[in-house]
Amino acid sequence: MKLAKILLSPFALLFFLILKTRNFLYDKAFFGVTRFDIPVISVGNLSFGGTGKTPHIEYLVKLLWDQNPAVLSRGYRRKTSGYLFANPDTPATQIGDEPRQIKSRFPNLPLAVSENRVLGIPNLLFDAPETGVVLLDDGFQHRPVKPGLNILLTEYRLLFTRDFLAPMGTLREYKSAYKRADLIVVSKCPENLSLDERKTIIREINP
């Protein structure tokens, strides 16, 4: 395992430099960032693995139901492209498995998919003008949109602080990018997590 990480380290370094340059250009306003008047909440992570984004989106939908939430997702692995507003019977092939799951649980929830969130949000608001808050599914790396609240998930079994940038590990963004988050959620915790371990995790993440 150590030998594999050593061999993969040059590729991880190259990936780091690409990401660092991209984020620098966004931070210094060389790349445009769009802010919307409507509240936008992003839920995302730093890793390629599943950290529970979909259950957290569903939790926010229930929590904010009285505020008329709408969900915008990229639509990962769908067989379509561009913007698409989902109907209750829209298949997963057109919107992706996770958006299909959300739509099946909340048939009356406005939900759309779009790779380009800057264009997707106005289209979603046109199709669902009663929307009071937009939930961005997997939006942490989508820097063109500036959310009002940026929620970062990290899984209990593999905190981002203990992971490595791909291909050495499962991170799709370097660890210090967590500083863009307004709120960090440690997901998939055991129910009997002790107070001491909670404090240890908080000290490790150092929010």
PDB file of C-alpha atoms in Angstrom:
ATOM      1  CA  MET A   1       0.000   0.000   0.000  1.00  0.00           C
ATOM      2  CA  LYS A   2       2.805   2.423   0.889  1.00  0.00           C
ATOM      3  CA  LEU A   3       4.635   1.585  -2.354  1.00  0.00           C
ATOM      4  CA  ALA A   4       1.461   2.234  -4.369  1.00  0.00           C
ATOM      5  CA  LYS A   5       1.022   5.648  -2.722  1.00  0.00           C
ATOM      6  CA  ILE A   6       4.637   6.524  -3.482  1.00  0.00           C
ATOM      7  CA  LEU A   7       4.185   5.567  -7.142  1.00  0.00           C
ATOM      8  CA  LEU A   8       0.942   7.538  -7.398  1.00  0.00           C
ATOM      9  CA  SER A   9       2.216  10.624  -5.579  1.00  0.00           C
ATOM     10  CA  PRO A  10       3.376  12.470  -8.764  1.00  0.00           C
ATOM     11  CA  PHE A  11      -0.120  12.189 -10.221  1.00  0.00           C
ATOM     12  CA  ALA A  12      -1.654  13.398  -6.953  1.00  0.00           C
ATOM     13  CA  LEU A  13       0.758  16.348  -6.971  1.00  0.00           C
ATOM     14  CA  LEU A  14      -0.260  17.240 -10.527  1.00  0.00           C
ATOM     15  CA  PHE A  15      -3.934  17.000  -9.551  1.00  0.00           C
ATOM     16  CA  PHE A  16      -3.237  19.226  -6.527  1.00  0.00           C
ATOM     17  CA  LEU A  17      -1.582  21.893  -8.689  1.00  0.00           C
ATOM     18  CA  ILE A  18      -4.503  21.901 -11.125  1.00  0.00           C
ATOM     19  CA  LEU A  19      -7.044  22.245  -8.309  1.00  0.00           C
ATOM     20  CA  LYS A  20      -4.979  24.871  -6.512  1.00  0.00           C
ATOM     21  CA  THR A  21      -4.730  26.968  -9.669  1.00  0.00           C
ATOM     22  CA  ARG A  22      -8.464  26.647 -10.345  1.00  0.00           C
ATOM     23  CA  ASN A  23      -9.412  27.712  -6.812  1.00  0.00           C
ATOM     24  CA  PHE A  24      -6.905  30.567  -6.868  1.00  0.00           C
ATOM     25  CA  LEU A  25      -8.505  31.928 -10.031  1.00  0.00           C
ATOM     26  CA  TYR A  26     -11.940  31.768  -8.405  1.00  0.00           C
ATOM     27  CA  ASP A  27     -10.732  33.301  -5.143  1.00  0.00           C
ATOM     28  CA  LYS A  28      -9.106  36.215  -7.007  1.00  0.00           C
ATOM     29  CA  ALA A  29     -12.191  36.748  -9.221  1.00  0.00           C
ATOM     30  CA  PHE A  30     -10.448  35.816 -12.467  1.00  0.00           C
ATOM     31  CA  PHE A  31     -13.342  33.387 -12.928  1.00  0.00           C
ATOM     32  CA  GLY A  32     -16.858  34.719 -12.501  1.00  0.00           C
ATOM     33  CA  VAL A  33     -19.001  33.752  -9.514  1.00  0.00           C
ATOM     34  CA  THR A  34     -22.774  34.205  -9.513  1.00  0.00           C
ATOM     35  CA  ARG A  35     -24.791  35.040  -6.398  1.00  0.00           C
ATOM     36  CA  PHE A  36     -28.557  34.701  -6.426  1.00  0.00           C
ATOM     37  CA  ASP A  37     -31.104  36.749  -4.494  1.00  0.00           C
ATOM     38  CA  ILE A  38     -32.922  33.578  -3.460  1.00  0.00           C
ATOM     39  CA  PRO A  39     -31.384  31.499  -0.628  1.00  0.00           C
ATOM     40  CA  VAL A  40     -29.123  28.745  -1.981  1.00  0.00           C
ATOM     41  CA  ILE A  41     -27.864  25.890   0.207  1.00  0.00           C
ATOM     42  CA  SER A  42     -25.145  23.611  -1.127  1.00  0.00           C
ATOM     43  CA  VAL A  43     -24.518  20.083   0.158  1.00  0.00           C
ATOM     44  CA  GLY A  44     -21.286  18.418  -0.932  1.00  0.00           C
ATOM     45  CA  ASN A  45     -18.097  16.671   0.100  1.00  0.00           C
ATOM     46  CA  LEU A  46     -14.378  16.460  -0.644  1.00  0.00           C
ATOM     47  CA  SER A  47     -14.306  12.790  -1.633  1.00  0.00           C
ATOM     48  CA  PHE A  48     -15.393  10.655  -4.561  1.00  0.00           C
ATOM     49  CA  GLY A  49     -17.085   8.178  -2.221  1.00  0.00           C
ATOM     50  CA  GLY A  50     -20.610   8.488  -0.912  1.00  0.00           C
ATOM     51  CA  THR A  51     -20.866  10.488   2.289  1.00  0.00           C
ATOM     52  CA  GLY A  52     -24.655  10.645   2.486  1.00  0.00           C
ATOM     53  CA  LYS A  53     -25.435  13.704   0.363  1.00  0.00           C
ATOM     54  CA  THR A  54     -28.818  12.403  -0.774  1.00  0.00           C
ATOM     55  CA  PRO A  55     -30.146  11.621   2.742  1.00  0.00           C
ATOM     56  CA  HIS A  56     -29.009  15.067   3.880  1.00  0.00           C
ATOM     57  CA  ILE A  57     -30.756  16.727   0.932  1.00  0.00           C
ATOM     58  CA  GLU A  58     -33.906  14.799   1.856  1.00  0.00           C
ATOM     59  CA  TYR A  59     -33.514  15.911   5.483  1.00  0.00           C
ATOM     60  CA  LEU A  60     -33.271  19.555   4.387  1.00  0.00           C
ATOM     61  CA  VAL A  61     -36.311  19.125   2.142  1.00  0.00           C
ATOM     62  CA  LYS A  62     -38.357  17.946   5.134  1.00  0.00           C
ATOM     63  CA  LEU A  63     -36.876  20.589   7.429  1.00  0.00           C
ATOM     64  CA  LEU A  64     -37.554  23.432   4.987  1.00  0.00           C
ATOM     65  CA  TRP A  65     -40.791  22.155   3.453  1.00  0.00           C
ATOM     66  CA  ASP A  66     -42.731  25.223   4.599  1.00  0.00           C
ATOM     67  CA  GLN A  67     -40.180  27.396   2.742  1.00  0.00           C
ATOM     68  CA  ASN A  68     -40.985  25.774  -0.638  1.00  0.00           C
ATOM     69  CA  PRO A  69     -37.628  24.126  -1.342  1.00  0.00           C
ATOM     70  CA  ALA A  70     -36.480  22.971  -4.763  1.00  0.00           C
ATOM     71  CA  VAL A  71     -33.548  20.709  -5.606  1.00  0.00           C
ATOM     72  CA  LEU A  72     -31.000  21.140  -8.379  1.00  0.00           C
ATOM     73  CA  SER A  73     -28.646  18.243  -9.070  1.00  0.00           C
ATOM     74  CA  ARG A  74     -26.014  17.511 -11.676  1.00  0.00           C
ATOM     75  CA  GLY A  75     -27.772  14.257 -12.529  1.00  0.00           C
ATOM     76  CA  TYR A  76     -24.750  11.980 -12.289  1.00  0.00           C
ATOM     77  CA  ARG A  77     -24.725   9.058 -14.774  1.00  0.00           C
ATOM     78  CA  ARG A  78     -27.900  10.114 -16.537  1.00  0.00           C
ATOM     79  CA  LYS A  79     -28.156   9.526 -20.271  1.00  0.00           C
ATOM     80  CA  THR A  80     -29.295  13.070 -21.023  1.00  0.00           C
ATOM     81  CA  SER A  81     -27.524  16.412 -20.935  1.00  0.00           C
ATOM     82  CA  GLY A  82     -28.391  20.023 -20.294  1.00  0.00           C
ATOM     83  CA  TYR A  83     -31.254  21.274 -18.149  1.00  0.00           C
ATOM     84  CA  LEU A  84     -34.205  18.983 -17.417  1.00  0.00           C
ATOM     85  CA  PHE A  85     -37.126  19.597 -15.033  1.00  0.00           C
ATOM     86  CA  ALA A  86     -38.332  16.322 -13.532  1.00  0.00           C
ATOM     87  CA  ASN A  87     -41.887  15.037 -13.436  1.00  0.00           C
ATOM     88  CA  PRO A  88     -43.061  12.394 -10.942  1.00  0.00           C
ATOM     89  CA  ASP A  89     -42.617   9.707 -13.608  1.00  0.00           C
ATOM     90  CA  THR A  90     -39.306  10.897 -15.111  1.00  0.00           C
ATOM     91  CA  PRO A  91     -37.005   7.822 -15.234  1.00  0.00           C
ATOM     92  CA  ALA A  92     -33.553   7.601 -13.679  1.00  0.00           C
ATOM     93  CA  THR A  93     -32.000   7.365 -17.137  1.00  0.00           C
ATOM     94  CA  GLN A  94     -32.992  10.994 -17.721  1.00  0.00           C
ATOM     95  CA  ILE A  95     -32.186  12.523 -14.326  1.00  0.00           C
ATOM     96  CA  GLY A  96     -29.895  10.040 -12.536  1.00  0.00           C
ATOM     97  CA  ASP A  97     -30.453   7.530  -9.737  1.00  0.00           C
ATOM     98  CA  GLU A  98     -30.185   9.868  -6.746  1.00  0.00           C
ATOM     99  CA  PRO A  99     -32.476  12.605  -8.121  1.00  0.00           C
ATOM    100  CA  ARG A 100     -34.922   9.829  -9.051  1.00  0.00           C
ATOM    101  CA  GLN A 101     -34.823   8.613  -5.437  1.00  0.00           C
ATOM    102  CA  ILE A 102     -35.492  12.112  -4.104  1.00  0.00           C
ATOM    103  CA  LYS A 103     -38.344  12.687  -6.566  1.00  0.00           C
ATOM    104  CA  SER A 104     -39.955   9.358  -5.696  1.00  0.00           C
ATOM    105  CA  ARG A 105     -40.000  10.291  -2.013  1.00  0.00           C
ATOM    106  CA  PHE A 106     -41.216  13.837  -2.646  1.00  0.00           C
ATOM    107  CA  PRO A 107     -43.370  13.742  -5.808  1.00  0.00           C
ATOM    108  CA  ASN A 108     -44.484  17.367  -5.375  1.00  0.00           C
ATOM    109  CA  LEU A 109     -40.950  18.675  -4.849  1.00  0.00           C
ATOM    110  CA  PRO A 110     -39.627  20.797  -7.737  1.00  0.00           C
ATOM    111  CA  LEU A 111     -36.463  19.015  -8.901  1.00  0.00           C
ATOM    112  CA  ALA A 112     -34.249  19.581 -11.904  1.00  0.00           C
ATOM    113  CA  VAL A 113     -30.864  18.474 -13.201  1.00  0.00           C
ATOM    114  CA  SER A 114     -28.250  20.565 -14.952  1.00  0.00           C
ATOM    115  CA  GLU A 115     -24.478  20.355 -15.270  1.00  0.00           C
ATOM    116  CA  ASN A 116     -24.371  24.148 -15.370  1.00  0.00           C
ATOM    117  CA  ARG A 117     -25.848  25.360 -12.069  1.00  0.00           C
ATOM    118  CA  VAL A 118     -25.580  29.037 -13.060  1.00  0.00           C
ATOM    119  CA  LEU A 119     -28.030  28.369 -15.882  1.00  0.00           C
ATOM    120  CA  GLY A 120     -29.895  25.652 -14.018  1.00  0.00           C
ATOM    121  CA  ILE A 121     -31.045  27.816 -11.103  1.00  0.00           C
ATOM    122  CA  PRO A 122     -32.827  30.465 -13.244  1.00  0.00           C
ATOM    123  CA  ASN A 123     -34.457  27.703 -15.315  1.00  0.00           C
ATOM    124  CA  LEU A 124     -35.590  25.958 -12.142  1.00  0.00           C
ATOM    125  CA  LEU A 125     -37.058  29.195 -10.785  1.00  0.00           C
ATOM    126  CA  PHE A 126     -38.874  29.712 -14.094  1.00  0.00           C
ATOM    127  CA  ASP A 127     -40.390  26.209 -13.916  1.00  0.00           C
ATOM    128  CA  ALA A 128     -41.132  26.511 -10.179  1.00  0.00           C
ATOM    129  CA  PRO A 129     -41.635  30.236  -9.457  1.00  0.00           C
ATOM    130  CA  GLU A 130     -42.979  29.526  -5.956  1.00  0.00           C
ATOM    131  CA  THR A 131     -39.539  28.264  -4.871  1.00  0.00           C
ATOM    132  CA  GLY A 132     -38.285  29.820  -1.637  1.00  0.00           C
ATOM    133  CA  VAL A 133     -34.914  28.084  -1.289  1.00  0.00           C
ATOM    134  CA  VAL A 134     -32.736  26.121  -3.712  1.00  0.00           C
ATOM    135  CA  LEU A 135     -30.850  23.038  -2.505  1.00  0.00           C
ATOM    136  CA  LEU A 136     -27.753  22.233  -4.559  1.00  0.00           C
ATOM    137  CA  ASP A 137     -26.979  18.532  -4.523  1.00  0.00           C
ATOM    138  CA  ASP A 138     -23.207  17.898  -4.743  1.00  0.00           C
ATOM    139  CA  GLY A 139     -22.412  21.582  -5.166  1.00  0.00           C
ATOM    140  CA  PHE A 140     -19.215  22.029  -3.133  1.00  0.00           C
ATOM    141  CA  GLN A 141     -16.868  21.899  -6.139  1.00  0.00           C
ATOM    142  CA  HIS A 142     -19.176  23.977  -8.347  1.00  0.00           C
ATOM    143  CA  ARG A 143     -17.457  27.297  -7.740  1.00  0.00           C
ATOM    144  CA  PRO A 144     -19.382  29.363 -10.360  1.00  0.00           C
ATOM    145  CA  VAL A 145     -22.308  29.548  -7.888  1.00  0.00           C
ATOM    146  CA  LYS A 146     -21.797  31.226  -4.513  1.00  0.00           C
ATOM    147  CA  PRO A 147     -24.242  29.585  -2.078  1.00  0.00           C
ATOM    148  CA  GLY A 148     -25.565  31.347   0.969  1.00  0.00           C
ATOM    149  CA  LEU A 149     -24.787  28.257   3.056  1.00  0.00           C
ATOM    150  CA  ASN A 150     -22.094  25.739   2.114  1.00  0.00           C
ATOM    151  CA  ILE A 151     -22.501  22.393   3.909  1.00  0.00           C
ATOM    152  CA  LEU A 152     -19.604  19.922   3.747  1.00  0.00           C
ATOM    153  CA  LEU A 153     -20.059  16.245   4.602  1.00  0.00           C
ATOM    154  CA  THR A 154     -17.275  13.938   5.717  1.00  0.00           C
ATOM    155  CA  GLU A 155     -17.786  10.295   6.613  1.00  0.00           C
ATOM    156  CA  TYR A 156     -17.029   9.064  10.119  1.00  0.00           C
ATOM    157  CA  ARG A 157     -15.161   5.971   8.884  1.00  0.00           C
ATOM    158  CA  LEU A 158     -12.831   8.049   6.704  1.00  0.00           C
ATOM    159  CA  LEU A 159     -12.656  11.693   7.711  1.00  0.00           C
ATOM    160  CA  PHE A 160     -11.164  13.928   5.036  1.00  0.00           C
ATOM    161  CA  THR A 161      -8.340  14.704   7.461  1.00  0.00           C
ATOM    162  CA  ARG A 162      -7.237  11.049   7.234  1.00  0.00           C
ATOM    163  CA  ASP A 163      -7.621  10.712   3.463  1.00  0.00           C
ATOM    164  CA  PHE A 164      -5.386  11.587   0.520  1.00  0.00           C
ATOM    165  CA  LEU A 165      -5.918  13.342  -2.780  1.00  0.00           C
ATOM    166  CA  ALA A 166      -6.719  11.042  -5.711  1.00  0.00           C
ATOM    167  CA  PRO A 167      -5.242   8.834  -7.006  1.00  0.00           C
ATOM    168  CA  MET A 168      -3.441   8.255  -3.687  1.00  0.00           C
ATOM    169  CA  GLY A 169      -6.783   8.362  -1.865  1.00  0.00           C
ATOM    170  CA  THR A 170     -10.432   9.200  -2.455  1.00  0.00           C
ATOM    171  CA  LEU A 171     -10.311  13.000  -2.162  1.00  0.00           C
ATOM    172  CA  ARG A 172     -11.332  14.964  -5.235  1.00  0.00           C
ATOM    173  CA  GLU A 173     -10.155  18.194  -3.645  1.00  0.00           C
ATOM    174  CA  TYR A 174      -7.280  18.892  -1.268  1.00  0.00           C
ATOM    175  CA  LYS A 175      -7.994  18.912   2.463  1.00  0.00           C
ATOM    176  CA  SER A 176      -7.648  22.644   3.127  1.00  0.00           C
ATOM    177  CA  ALA A 177     -10.551  23.328   0.754  1.00  0.00           C
ATOM    178  CA  TYR A 178     -12.790  22.522   3.719  1.00  0.00           C
ATOM    179  CA  LYS A 179     -12.314  26.147   4.786  1.00  0.00           C
ATOM    180  CA  ARG A 180     -14.904  27.175   2.153  1.00  0.00           C
ATOM    181  CA  ALA A 181     -17.545  25.359   4.189  1.00  0.00           C
ATOM    182  CA  ASP A 182     -19.892  27.201   6.528  1.00  0.00           C
ATOM    183  CA  LEU A 183     -20.978  23.981   8.226  1.00  0.00           C
ATOM    184  CA  ILE A 184     -19.260  20.581   8.495  1.00  0.00           C
ATOM    185  CA  VAL A 185     -21.309  17.438   9.131  1.00  0.00           C
ATOM    186  CA  VAL A 186     -19.653  14.150  10.116  1.00  0.00           C
ATOM    187  CA  SER A 187     -21.986  11.603   8.547  1.00  0.00           C
ATOM    188  CA  LYS A 188     -22.705   7.913   9.155  1.00  0.00           C
ATOM    189  CA  CYS A 189     -21.689   8.088  12.817  1.00  0.00           C
ATOM    190  CA  PRO A 190     -22.474   5.170  15.147  1.00  0.00           C
ATOM    191  CA  GLU A 191     -25.424   5.819  17.426  1.00  0.00           C
ATOM    192  CA  ASN A 192     -23.317   5.236  20.529  1.00  0.00           C
ATOM    193  CA  LEU A 193     -20.640   7.797  19.638  1.00  0.00           C
ATOM    194  CA  SER A 194     -19.198   9.019  22.930  1.00  0.00           C
ATOM    195  CA  LEU A 195     -18.830  12.662  23.881  1.00  0.00           C
ATOM    196  CA  ASP A 196     -15.044  12.246  24.141  1.00  0.00           C
ATOM    197  CA  GLU A 197     -14.825  10.889  20.593  1.00  0.00           C
ATOM    198  CA  ARG A 198     -17.002  13.725  19.327  1.00  0.00           C
ATOM    199  CA  LYS A 199     -14.613  16.218  20.897  1.00  0.00           C
ATOM    200  CA  THR A 200     -11.635  14.369  19.402  1.00  0.00           C
ATOM    201  CA  ILE A 201     -13.147  14.547  15.906  1.00  0.00           C
ATOM    202  CA  ILE A 202     -13.916  18.248  16.294  1.00  0.00           C
ATOM    203  CA  ARG A 203     -10.337  18.948  17.382  1.00  0.00           C
ATOM    204  CA  GLU A 204      -9.025  16.940  14.434  1.00  0.00           C
ATOM    205  CA  ILE A 205     -11.157  18.749  11.860  1.00  0.00           C
ATOM    206  CA  ASN A 206     -10.464  22.074  13.582  1.00  0.00           C
ATOM    207  CA  PRO A 207     -13.386  23.962  11.996  1.00  0.00           C
TER     208      PRO A 207
END
